[in-house]
XYZ file of C-alpha atoms in Angstrom:
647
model
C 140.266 241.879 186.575
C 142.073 244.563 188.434
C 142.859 244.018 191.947
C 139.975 245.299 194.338
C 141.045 248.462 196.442
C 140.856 248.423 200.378
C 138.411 250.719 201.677
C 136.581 251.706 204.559
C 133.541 249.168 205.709
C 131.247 249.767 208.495
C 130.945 248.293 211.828
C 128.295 245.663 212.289
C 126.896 242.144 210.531
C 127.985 241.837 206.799
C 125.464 242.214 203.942
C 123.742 238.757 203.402
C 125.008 238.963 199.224
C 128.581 238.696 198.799
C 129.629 240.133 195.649
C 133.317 240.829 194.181
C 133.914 244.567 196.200
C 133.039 242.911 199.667
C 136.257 242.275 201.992
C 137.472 239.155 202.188
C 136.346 236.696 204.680
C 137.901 237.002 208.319
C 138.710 240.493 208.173
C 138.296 241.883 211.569
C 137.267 245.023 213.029
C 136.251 247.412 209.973
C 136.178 250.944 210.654
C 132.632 252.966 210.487
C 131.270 254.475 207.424
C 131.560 258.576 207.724
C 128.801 260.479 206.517
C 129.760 263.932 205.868
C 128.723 267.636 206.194
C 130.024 270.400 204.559
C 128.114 272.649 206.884
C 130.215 271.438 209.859
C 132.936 269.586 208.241
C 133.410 267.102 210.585
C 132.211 263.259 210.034
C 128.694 262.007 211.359
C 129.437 258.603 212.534
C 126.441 255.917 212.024
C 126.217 252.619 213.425
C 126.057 249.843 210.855
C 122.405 248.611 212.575
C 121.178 252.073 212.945
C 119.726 253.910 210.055
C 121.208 256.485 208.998
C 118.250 259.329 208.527
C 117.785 260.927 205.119
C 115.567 264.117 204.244
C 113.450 263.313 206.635
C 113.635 263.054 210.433
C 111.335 260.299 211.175
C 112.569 257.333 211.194
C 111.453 254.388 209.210
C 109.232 252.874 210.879
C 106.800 256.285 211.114
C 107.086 256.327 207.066
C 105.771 252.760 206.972
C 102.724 253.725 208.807
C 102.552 256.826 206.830
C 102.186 255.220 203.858
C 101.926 251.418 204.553
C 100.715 249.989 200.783
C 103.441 251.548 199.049
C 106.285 251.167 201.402
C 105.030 247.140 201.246
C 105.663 247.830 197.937
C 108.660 250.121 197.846
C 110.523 247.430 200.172
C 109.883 244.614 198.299
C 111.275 245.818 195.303
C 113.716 248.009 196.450
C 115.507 245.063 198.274
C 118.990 244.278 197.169
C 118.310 240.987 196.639
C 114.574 240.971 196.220
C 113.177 238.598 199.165
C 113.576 240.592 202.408
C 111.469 241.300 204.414
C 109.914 244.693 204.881
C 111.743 247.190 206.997
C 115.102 244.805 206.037
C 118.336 246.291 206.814
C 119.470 246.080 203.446
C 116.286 247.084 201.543
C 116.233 250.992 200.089
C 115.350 253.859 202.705
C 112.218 255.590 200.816
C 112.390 259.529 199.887
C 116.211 259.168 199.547
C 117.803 259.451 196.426
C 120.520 256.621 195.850
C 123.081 256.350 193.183
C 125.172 252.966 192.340
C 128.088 252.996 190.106
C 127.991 249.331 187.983
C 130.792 249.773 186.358
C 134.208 252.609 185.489
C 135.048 252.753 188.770
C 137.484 249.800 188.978
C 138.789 249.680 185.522
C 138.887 251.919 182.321
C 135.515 251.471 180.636
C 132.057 249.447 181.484
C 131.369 253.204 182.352
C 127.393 252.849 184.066
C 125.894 254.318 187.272
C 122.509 255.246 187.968
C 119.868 257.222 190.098
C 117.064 256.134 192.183
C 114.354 257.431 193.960
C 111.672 254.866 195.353
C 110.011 254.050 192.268
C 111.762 256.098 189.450
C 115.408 254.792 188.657
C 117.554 257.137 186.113
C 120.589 255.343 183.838
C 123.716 257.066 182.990
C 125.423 255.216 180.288
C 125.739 252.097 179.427
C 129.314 250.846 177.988
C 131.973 248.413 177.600
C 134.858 247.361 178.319
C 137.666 245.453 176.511
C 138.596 241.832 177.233
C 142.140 241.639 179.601
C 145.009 239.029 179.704
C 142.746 237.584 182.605
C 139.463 237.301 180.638
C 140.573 235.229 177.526
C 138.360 234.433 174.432
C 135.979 236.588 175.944
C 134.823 239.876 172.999
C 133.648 242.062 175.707
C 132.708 243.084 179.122
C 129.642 244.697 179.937
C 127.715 245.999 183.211
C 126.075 243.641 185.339
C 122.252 244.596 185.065
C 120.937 242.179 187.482
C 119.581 244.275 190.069
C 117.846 246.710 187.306
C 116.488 243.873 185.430
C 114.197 243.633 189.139
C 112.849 246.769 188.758
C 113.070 247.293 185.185
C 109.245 248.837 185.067
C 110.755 251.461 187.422
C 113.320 253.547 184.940
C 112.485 256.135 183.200
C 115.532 256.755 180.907
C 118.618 255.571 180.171
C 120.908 258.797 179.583
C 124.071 258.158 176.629
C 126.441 261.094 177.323
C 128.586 260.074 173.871
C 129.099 258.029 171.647
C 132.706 256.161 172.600
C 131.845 252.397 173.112
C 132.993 252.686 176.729
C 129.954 254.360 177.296
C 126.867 253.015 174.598
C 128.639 249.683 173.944
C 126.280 247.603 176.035
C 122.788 248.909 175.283
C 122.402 246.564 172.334
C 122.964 243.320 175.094
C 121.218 244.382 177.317
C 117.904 247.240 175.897
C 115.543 243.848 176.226
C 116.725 242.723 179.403
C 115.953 246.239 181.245
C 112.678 246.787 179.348
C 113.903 248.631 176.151
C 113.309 251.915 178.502
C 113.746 255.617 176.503
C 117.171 256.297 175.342
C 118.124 260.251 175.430
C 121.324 260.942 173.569
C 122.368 263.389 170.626
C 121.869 262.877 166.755
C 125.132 261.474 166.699
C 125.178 258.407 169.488
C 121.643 257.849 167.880
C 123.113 257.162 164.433
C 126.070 255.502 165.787
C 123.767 253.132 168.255
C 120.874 252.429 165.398
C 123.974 250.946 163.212
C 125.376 248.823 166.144
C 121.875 247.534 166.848
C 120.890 247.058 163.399
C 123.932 243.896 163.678
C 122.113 242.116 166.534
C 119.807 239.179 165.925
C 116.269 240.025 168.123
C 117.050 243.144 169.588
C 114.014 245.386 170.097
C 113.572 248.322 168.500
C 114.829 251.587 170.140
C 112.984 254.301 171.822
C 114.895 257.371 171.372
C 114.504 260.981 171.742
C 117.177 263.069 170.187
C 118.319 266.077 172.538
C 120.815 268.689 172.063
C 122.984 271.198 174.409
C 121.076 273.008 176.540
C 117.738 270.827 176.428
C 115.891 270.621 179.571
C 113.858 267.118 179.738
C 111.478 266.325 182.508
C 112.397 262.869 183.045
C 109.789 261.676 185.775
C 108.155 262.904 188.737
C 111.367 263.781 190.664
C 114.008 263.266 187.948
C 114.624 266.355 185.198
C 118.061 266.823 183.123
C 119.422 269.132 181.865
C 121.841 268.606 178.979
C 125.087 270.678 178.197
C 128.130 270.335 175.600
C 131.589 269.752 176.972
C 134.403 269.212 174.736
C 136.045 265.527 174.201
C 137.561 263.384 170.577
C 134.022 263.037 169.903
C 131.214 265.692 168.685
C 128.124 266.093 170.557
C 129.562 264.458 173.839
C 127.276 266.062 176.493
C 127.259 266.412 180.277
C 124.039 265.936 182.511
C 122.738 268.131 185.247
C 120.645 266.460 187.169
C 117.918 267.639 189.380
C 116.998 265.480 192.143
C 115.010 265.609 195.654
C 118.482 266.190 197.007
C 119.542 268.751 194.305
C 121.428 269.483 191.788
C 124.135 266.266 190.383
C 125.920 267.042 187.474
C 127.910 264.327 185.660
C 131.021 265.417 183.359
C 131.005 262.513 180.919
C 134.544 261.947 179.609
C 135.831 265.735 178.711
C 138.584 268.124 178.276
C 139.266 272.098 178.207
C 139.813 273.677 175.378
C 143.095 275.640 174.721
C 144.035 277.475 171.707
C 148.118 277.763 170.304
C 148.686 280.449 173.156
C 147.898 277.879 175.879
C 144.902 280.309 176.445
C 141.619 277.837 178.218
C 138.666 278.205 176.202
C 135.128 278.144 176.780
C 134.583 278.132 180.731
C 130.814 279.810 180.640
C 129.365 276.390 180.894
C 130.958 276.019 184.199
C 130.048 279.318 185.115
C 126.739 278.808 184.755
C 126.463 275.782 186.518
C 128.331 276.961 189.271
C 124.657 279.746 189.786
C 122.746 276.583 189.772
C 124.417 275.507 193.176
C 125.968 271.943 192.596
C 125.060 269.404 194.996
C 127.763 266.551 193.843
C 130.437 267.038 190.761
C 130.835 263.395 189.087
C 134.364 264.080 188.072
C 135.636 261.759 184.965
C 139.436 260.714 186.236
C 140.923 259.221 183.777
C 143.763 260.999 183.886
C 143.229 263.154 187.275
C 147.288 261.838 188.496
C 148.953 263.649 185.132
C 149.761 267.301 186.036
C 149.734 270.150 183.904
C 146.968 271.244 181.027
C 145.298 269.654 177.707
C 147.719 269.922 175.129
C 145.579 272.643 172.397
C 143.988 270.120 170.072
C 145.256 273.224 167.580
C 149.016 272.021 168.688
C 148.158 268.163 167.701
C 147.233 269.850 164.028
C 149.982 271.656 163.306
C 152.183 268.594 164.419
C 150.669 266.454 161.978
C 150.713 268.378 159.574
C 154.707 269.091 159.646
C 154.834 265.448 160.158
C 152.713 264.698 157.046
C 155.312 266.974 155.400
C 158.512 265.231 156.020
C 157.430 261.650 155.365
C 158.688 260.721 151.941
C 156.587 257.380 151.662
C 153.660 256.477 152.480
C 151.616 257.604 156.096
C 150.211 254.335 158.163
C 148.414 256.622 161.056
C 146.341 254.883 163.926
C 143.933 256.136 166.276
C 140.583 255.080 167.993
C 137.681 254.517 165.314
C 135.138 256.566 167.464
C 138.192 259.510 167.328
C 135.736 261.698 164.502
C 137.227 265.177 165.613
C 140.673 263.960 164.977
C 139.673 261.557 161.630
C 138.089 265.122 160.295
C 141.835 266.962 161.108
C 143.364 264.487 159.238
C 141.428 264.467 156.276
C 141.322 267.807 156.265
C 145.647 267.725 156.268
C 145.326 264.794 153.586
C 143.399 267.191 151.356
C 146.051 270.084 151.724
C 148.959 268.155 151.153
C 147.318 266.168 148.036
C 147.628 262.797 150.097
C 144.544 259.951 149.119
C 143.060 258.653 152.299
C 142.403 255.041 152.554
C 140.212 253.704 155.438
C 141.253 250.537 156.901
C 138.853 248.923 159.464
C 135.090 248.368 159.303
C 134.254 250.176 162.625
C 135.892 253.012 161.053
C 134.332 253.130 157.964
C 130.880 252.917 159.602
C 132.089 255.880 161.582
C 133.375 258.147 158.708
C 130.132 257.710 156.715
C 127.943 258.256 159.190
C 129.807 261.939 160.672
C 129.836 262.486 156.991
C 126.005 262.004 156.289
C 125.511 264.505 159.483
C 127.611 266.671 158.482
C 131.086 266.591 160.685
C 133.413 265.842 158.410
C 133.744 267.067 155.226
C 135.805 266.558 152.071
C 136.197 266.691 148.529
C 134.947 263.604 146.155
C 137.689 261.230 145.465
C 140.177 261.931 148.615
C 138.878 258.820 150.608
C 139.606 256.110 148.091
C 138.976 251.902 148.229
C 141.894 250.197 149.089
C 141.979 248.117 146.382
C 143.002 251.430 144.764
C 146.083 251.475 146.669
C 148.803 250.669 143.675
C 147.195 253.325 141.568
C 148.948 256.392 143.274
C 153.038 256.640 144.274
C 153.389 256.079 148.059
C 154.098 259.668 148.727
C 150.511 260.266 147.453
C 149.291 257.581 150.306
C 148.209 258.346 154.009
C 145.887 255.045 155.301
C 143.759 255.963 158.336
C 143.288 252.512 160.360
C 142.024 250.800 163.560
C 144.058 248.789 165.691
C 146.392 251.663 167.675
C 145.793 249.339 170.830
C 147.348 246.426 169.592
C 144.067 244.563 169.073
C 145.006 240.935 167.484
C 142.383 241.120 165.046
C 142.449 244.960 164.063
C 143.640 246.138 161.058
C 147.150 247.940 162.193
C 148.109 244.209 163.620
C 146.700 242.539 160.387
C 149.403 244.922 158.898
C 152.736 244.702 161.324
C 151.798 240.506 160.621
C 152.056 240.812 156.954
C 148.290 239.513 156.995
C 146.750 242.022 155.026
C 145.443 241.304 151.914
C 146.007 245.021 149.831
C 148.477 246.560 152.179
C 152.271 245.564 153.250
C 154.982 247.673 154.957
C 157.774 249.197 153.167
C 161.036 250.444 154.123
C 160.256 254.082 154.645
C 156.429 254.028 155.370
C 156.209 256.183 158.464
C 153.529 254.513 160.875
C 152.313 257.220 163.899
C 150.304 256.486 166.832
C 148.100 258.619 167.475
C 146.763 257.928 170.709
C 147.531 257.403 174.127
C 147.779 253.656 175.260
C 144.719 252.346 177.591
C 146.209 250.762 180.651
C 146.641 247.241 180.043
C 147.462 247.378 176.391
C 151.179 248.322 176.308
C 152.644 244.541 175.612
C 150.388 244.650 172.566
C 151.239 248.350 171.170
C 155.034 247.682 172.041
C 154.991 244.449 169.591
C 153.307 246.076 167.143
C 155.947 248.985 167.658
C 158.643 246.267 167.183
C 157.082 244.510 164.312
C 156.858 247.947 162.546
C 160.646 248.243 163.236
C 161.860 245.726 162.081
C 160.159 246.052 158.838
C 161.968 249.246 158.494
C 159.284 251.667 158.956
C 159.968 254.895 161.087
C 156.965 254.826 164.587
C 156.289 257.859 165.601
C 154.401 257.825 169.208
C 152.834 260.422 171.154
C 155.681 260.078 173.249
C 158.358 261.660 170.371
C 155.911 264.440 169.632
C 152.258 266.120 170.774
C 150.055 264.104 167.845
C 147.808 263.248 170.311
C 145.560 265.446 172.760
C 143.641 263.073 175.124
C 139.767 263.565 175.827
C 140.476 263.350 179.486
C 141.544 266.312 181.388
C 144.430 265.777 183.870
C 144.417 266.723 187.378
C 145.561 270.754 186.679
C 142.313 271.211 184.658
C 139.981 269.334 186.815
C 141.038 271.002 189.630
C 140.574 274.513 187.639
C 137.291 273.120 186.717
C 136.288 272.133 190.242
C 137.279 275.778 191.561
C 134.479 277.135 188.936
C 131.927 274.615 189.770
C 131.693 275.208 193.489
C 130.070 271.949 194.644
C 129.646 270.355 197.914
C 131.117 267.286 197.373
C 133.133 265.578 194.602
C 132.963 261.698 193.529
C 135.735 260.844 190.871
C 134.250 258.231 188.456
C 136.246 256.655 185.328
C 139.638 255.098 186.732
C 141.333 252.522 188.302
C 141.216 253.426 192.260
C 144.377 255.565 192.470
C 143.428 257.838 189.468
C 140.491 258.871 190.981
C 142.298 259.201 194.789
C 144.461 261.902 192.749
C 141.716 264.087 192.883
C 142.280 264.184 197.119
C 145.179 265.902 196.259
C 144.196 267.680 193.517
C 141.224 269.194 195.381
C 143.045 269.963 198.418
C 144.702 272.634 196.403
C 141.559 274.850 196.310
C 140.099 274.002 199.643
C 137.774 271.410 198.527
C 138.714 268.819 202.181
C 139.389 265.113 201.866
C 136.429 264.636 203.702
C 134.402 266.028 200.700
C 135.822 264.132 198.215
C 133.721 260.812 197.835
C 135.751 257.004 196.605
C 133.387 254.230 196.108
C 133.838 251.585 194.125
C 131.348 249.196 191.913
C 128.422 248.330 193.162
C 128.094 250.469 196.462
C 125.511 252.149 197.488
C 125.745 256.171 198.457
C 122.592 258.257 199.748
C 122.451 261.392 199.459
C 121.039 263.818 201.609
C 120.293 267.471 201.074
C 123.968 268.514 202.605
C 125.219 265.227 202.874
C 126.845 262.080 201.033
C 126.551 258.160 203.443
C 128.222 255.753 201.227
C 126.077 253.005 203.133
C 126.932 249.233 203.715
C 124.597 248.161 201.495
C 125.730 246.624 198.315
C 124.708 245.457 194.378
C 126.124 242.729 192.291
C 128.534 244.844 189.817
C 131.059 241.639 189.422
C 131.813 241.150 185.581
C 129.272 239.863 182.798
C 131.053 238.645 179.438
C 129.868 238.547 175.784
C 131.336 235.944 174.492
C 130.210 235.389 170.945
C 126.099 235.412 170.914
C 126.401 234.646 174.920
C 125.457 237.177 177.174
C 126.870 236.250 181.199
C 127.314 232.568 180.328
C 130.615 232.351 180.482
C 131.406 232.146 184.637
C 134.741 232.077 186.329
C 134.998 228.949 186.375
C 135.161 228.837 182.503
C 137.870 231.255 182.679
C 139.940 229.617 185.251
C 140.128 227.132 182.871
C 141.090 229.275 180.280
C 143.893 230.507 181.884
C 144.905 226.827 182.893
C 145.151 225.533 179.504
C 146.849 228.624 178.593
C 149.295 228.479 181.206
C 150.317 224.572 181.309
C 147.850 222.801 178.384
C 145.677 219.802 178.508
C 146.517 216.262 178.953
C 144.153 213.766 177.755
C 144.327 210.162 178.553
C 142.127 207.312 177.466
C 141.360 204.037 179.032
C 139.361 201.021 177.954
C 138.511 199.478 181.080
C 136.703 195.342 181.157
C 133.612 195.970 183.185
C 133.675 192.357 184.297
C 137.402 191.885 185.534
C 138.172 196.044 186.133
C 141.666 195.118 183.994
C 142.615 197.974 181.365
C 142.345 196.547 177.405
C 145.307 197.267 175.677
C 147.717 200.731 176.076
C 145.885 203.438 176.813
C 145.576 206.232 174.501
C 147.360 209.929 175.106
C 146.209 213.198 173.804
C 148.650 216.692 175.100
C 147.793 219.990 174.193
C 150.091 222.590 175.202
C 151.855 220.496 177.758
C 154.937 218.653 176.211
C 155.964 217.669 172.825
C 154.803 213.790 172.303
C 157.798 212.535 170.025
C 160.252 213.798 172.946
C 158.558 212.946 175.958
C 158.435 209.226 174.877
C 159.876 208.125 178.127
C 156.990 210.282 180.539
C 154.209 208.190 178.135
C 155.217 205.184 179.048
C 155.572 205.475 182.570
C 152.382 207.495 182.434
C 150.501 204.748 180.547
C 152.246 202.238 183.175
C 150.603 204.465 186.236
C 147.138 204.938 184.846
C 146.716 200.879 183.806
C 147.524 200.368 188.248
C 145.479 203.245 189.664
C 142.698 202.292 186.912
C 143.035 197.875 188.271
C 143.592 199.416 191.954
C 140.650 201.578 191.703
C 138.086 198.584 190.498
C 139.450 195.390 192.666
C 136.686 194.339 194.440
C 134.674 196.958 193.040
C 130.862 195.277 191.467
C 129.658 197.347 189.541
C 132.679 199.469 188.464
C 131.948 202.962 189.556
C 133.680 205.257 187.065
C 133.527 208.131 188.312
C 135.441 207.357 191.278
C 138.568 205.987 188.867
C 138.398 209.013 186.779
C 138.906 210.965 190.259
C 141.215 208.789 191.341
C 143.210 208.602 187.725
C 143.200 212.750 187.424
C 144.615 213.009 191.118
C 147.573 210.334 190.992
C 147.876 211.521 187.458
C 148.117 215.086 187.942
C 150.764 214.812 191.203
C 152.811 212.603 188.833
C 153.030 215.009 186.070
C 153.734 217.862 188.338
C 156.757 215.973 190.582
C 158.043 215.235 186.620
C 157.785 218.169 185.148
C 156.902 221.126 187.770
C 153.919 222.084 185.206
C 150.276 221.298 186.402
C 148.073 220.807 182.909
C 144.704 220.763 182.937
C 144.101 216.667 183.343
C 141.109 214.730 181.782
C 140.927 210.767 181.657
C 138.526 209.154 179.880
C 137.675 205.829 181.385
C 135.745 203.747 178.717
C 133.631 200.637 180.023
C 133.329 197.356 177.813
């Protein structure tokens, strides 16, 4: 897990939950929270134990007598943690529309965040994110739905902006856990989602309604969207615009501007448009708001391949994401015109290719994507293989292929392998091995880095702030990046007068309420720490399990086993020694002995005078004495377990 960014706290007692974005423990003196105003520009500062006031300007306790049955109600579900008291300080204000980011803040993916409004709660997204160095063995990590598992009676949709795995990628763990609620999304992330769901044991069957650009839904009392096109590496990737109490929020998704070969931006009525609507708050993806300059003309990535395609004199290994369709349909489309058979390699892509293809966005002639097995039929200039894996993923096909694991395919001096991709933070030790492994087979790498072959689906900070400019909203909140990507946008903003002060950082799991010309990212906070699917378990595996992980990565396990007398407390015979990952048995003979020699004292040490022989206190004993030993030996600290066995 990335580290968690400082940021501003307010004044005042903490929140009674703790979760992973608190401060630590001891910090002193935290400065206010600043709601701000755009009419007056200056910061309204608000005492941690004094409300802040929302829409209306009574204060709390004249809504409760307003309306006493359903704030009883409101309160006790609308409480962070679900048992406080009414009128709590960290239960939900009432007419105030809240929104809580779960996840994309803090990381690249696990992209969630949603709406509320006392009883109606709207979803945006619901994705994952890949496993890290520091989560090991774990498949995937998803938002952490506790909080709208409470209240799951209380949301009306759950909104899927695109199909990219970082953003749908966790409906299928957790549909049954929030109530299977309505899913709105395009034909596309509907075709994509029904085949991902159609592999899970005993999930419920979907509801969705299919919408398309420009579809205005009425999603409950106070919640309509309005859906609009943007342009990203998938088709059908929409943005929402949001109408709420507090007006108008419009969330990006993941998207780019369009530019043709002149370097000409395409396509800017949509913000236009939007901008007449008057824009409340502009969720602003930042994935790559601290690169300067433009898109690069997805027109420019063609022609590139293309020449590329032209030059290679073998065969054409190219990689790229499996949810990539615009770019798998450019390829094909080059493979066609240059007489090249295409050969799918990965399972995630092929799912992905036949279903754009049964929809109708990509197209191609009968007998240009071939079966693999195929492969030795046609000369290797005749060859271009389209697989999964540009990340460096140990089990996807491109690694499969730089191993020499691969059952059909094997690199040859002169294959030319080309990334095409950019490389997700985190994942550059495995694309540089692969890279390496590539080399050395004598294959030529092309990267995005030699040539454009690659045009990202994020727009970078020149574009966004272009984009902003159009918009014209009050305030700003950068979502999707790590903390400083989305602090570019300060910056970035400043540049057409948007003020630091209306440019809005939170991070998972905090709270924000939004007034009708104001933003209070409150003190208030909900449990957005990490949930992992590890095989066919959903949140079961805990730190805990992963600190462990890491140990026996780090130094191994050392296993040591004891026969113990229960009468006398003497140890029966030479204990037995089991290492994992710690030191190599046949050369350590030496440390064994003297090992065996310290376990048989502490084990007769630990039981004189004891009646009955408590063995739980010798295993303690054994694992401490054991584990200094080891460590003074061999400055390595292995994960230690004895095994005391009574006879």
């Amino acid at each position: 897990m990335p580290p968690r960014p400082q940021y501003n706290r307010p004044q005042g007692p903490r929140p009674r939950i703790r979760t992973l974005n608190d401060e630590p423990i001891g910090s002193k003196n935290p400065p206010a929270r600043v709601a701000h105003s755009p009419q007056t520009n200056a910061p309204n500062r608000q005492h941690a134990n004094t409300p802040s006031r929302g829409r209306s300007d009574r204060s709390p306790r004249s809504v409760i007598r307003r309306n006493a049955d359903a704030d009883r109600k409101f309160y006790k579900e609308g409480s962070l943690t679900g048992h406080e008291p009414q009128g709590h300080a960290a239960a939900l204000k009432r007419d105030t529309v809240h929104y809580v980011p779960l996840g994309g803040l803090e990381e690249i993916g696990r992209n969630c965040s949603f709406f509320e409004y006392n009883d109606e709660i709207v979803i945006i997204d619901m994705g994952i994110q890949f496993p890290a160095e520091e989560t090991p063995g774990v498949d995937w990590i998803i938002p952490n739905t506790n909080y709208l598992e409470k209240k799951k009676k209380n949301i009306k949709a759950l909104l899927i902006t695109h199909g990219h795995y970082d953003h749908f990628g966790a409906v299928p763990y957790v549909l049954e856990r929030l109530g299977n609620p309505t899913i709105y999304g395009t034909r596309l992330i509907r075709e994509i989602l029904q085949k991902r769901l159609n592999e899970m044991p005993n999930v419920p069957k979907m509801k969705f309604i299919e919408i398309k650009s420009h579809d205005t839904v009425k999603l409950s009392e106070h919640f309509t969207a309005e859906f609009f096109g943007v342009s990203h590496t998938i088709p059908d990737t929409t943005g929402v615009a949001l109408h709420t109490p507090a007006g108008l929020m419009v969330h990006f998704a993941d998207f780019r501007l369009d530019y043709d070969q002149a370097d000409t931006v395409e396509h800017l009525q949509e913000f236009e448009r939007l901008s007449k609507l008057g824009i409340h708050t502009l969720f602003l993806d930042s994935t790559n708001a601290d690169f300067e300059g433009h898109s690069v003309s997805e027109r420019v990535v063609e022609a590139n391949l293309e020449n590329t395609f032209k030059e290679a004199k073998g065969r054409i290994i190219l990689s790229t994401f499996a949810s990539m369709i615009t770019r798998m349909a450019e390829i094909i489309k080059i493979a066609e015109k240059l007489d090249r058979k295409v050969i799918i390699n990965g399972r995630s892509m092929k799912d992905n290719l036949e279903i754009a293809r049964s929809l109708g966005y990509i197209k191609y002639k009968p007998g240009t994507v071939i079966q693999v097995e195929e492969l030795d039929k046609y000369k290797d200039e005749k060859i271009l293989i389209l697989s999964t894996g540009a990340q460096g993923q140990e089990n996807a096909g491109l690694m499969r292929i730089a191993n020499s694991e691969h059952k059909h395919i094997h690199i040859k001096p002169g294959d030319t392998v080309i990334f095409s991709s950019s490389v997700i933070p985190g994942n550059e030790r495995g694309v540089q091995t692969l890279k390496d492994n590539f080399s050395r087979q004598g294959a030529i790498v092309i990267t995005n880095n030699d040539l454009d072959i690659h045009s990202s689906g994020h727009a970078p900070g020149d574009d966004l702030t272009m984009v902003a400019k159009i918009c014209k909203p009050q305030f700003i909140i950068p979502i999707h990046g790590f903390y400083f990507k989305r602090a570019a946008n300060i910056p970035n903003m400043q540049k057409i007068g948007i003020g630091k002060e209306r440019v809005i950082l939170m991070d998972n799991g905090q709270v924000a309420e939004f007034g009708k010309n104001s933003i209070a990212v409150t003190q208030k906070t909900i449990d957005a720490f990490y949930v992992m699917v590890d095989g066919l378990g959903v949140g079961d595996v805990k730190e805990v399990v992963l600190r462990d992980r890491r140990m026996l990565s780090q130094d191994g396990i050392f296993v040591i086993i004891a026969v113990v007398d229960a009468k006398t407390g003497q140890v029966r015979g030479s204990p037995d020694i089991i290492s994992r990952g710690f030191i190599y048995l046949k050369e350590s003979r030496e440390l064994l002995n003297q090992t065996r020699q310290l376990v048989r004292r502490t084990v007769e040490e630990s039981t004189r005078n004891m009646h009955p022989v408590n063995l739980e206190h010798v295993r303690d004993n054994v694992r401490e004495r054991l584990g200094s030993y080891l460590f003074r030996q061999t400055k390595r600290r292995p994960m230690v377990l004895p095994v005391i066995i009574e006879v």
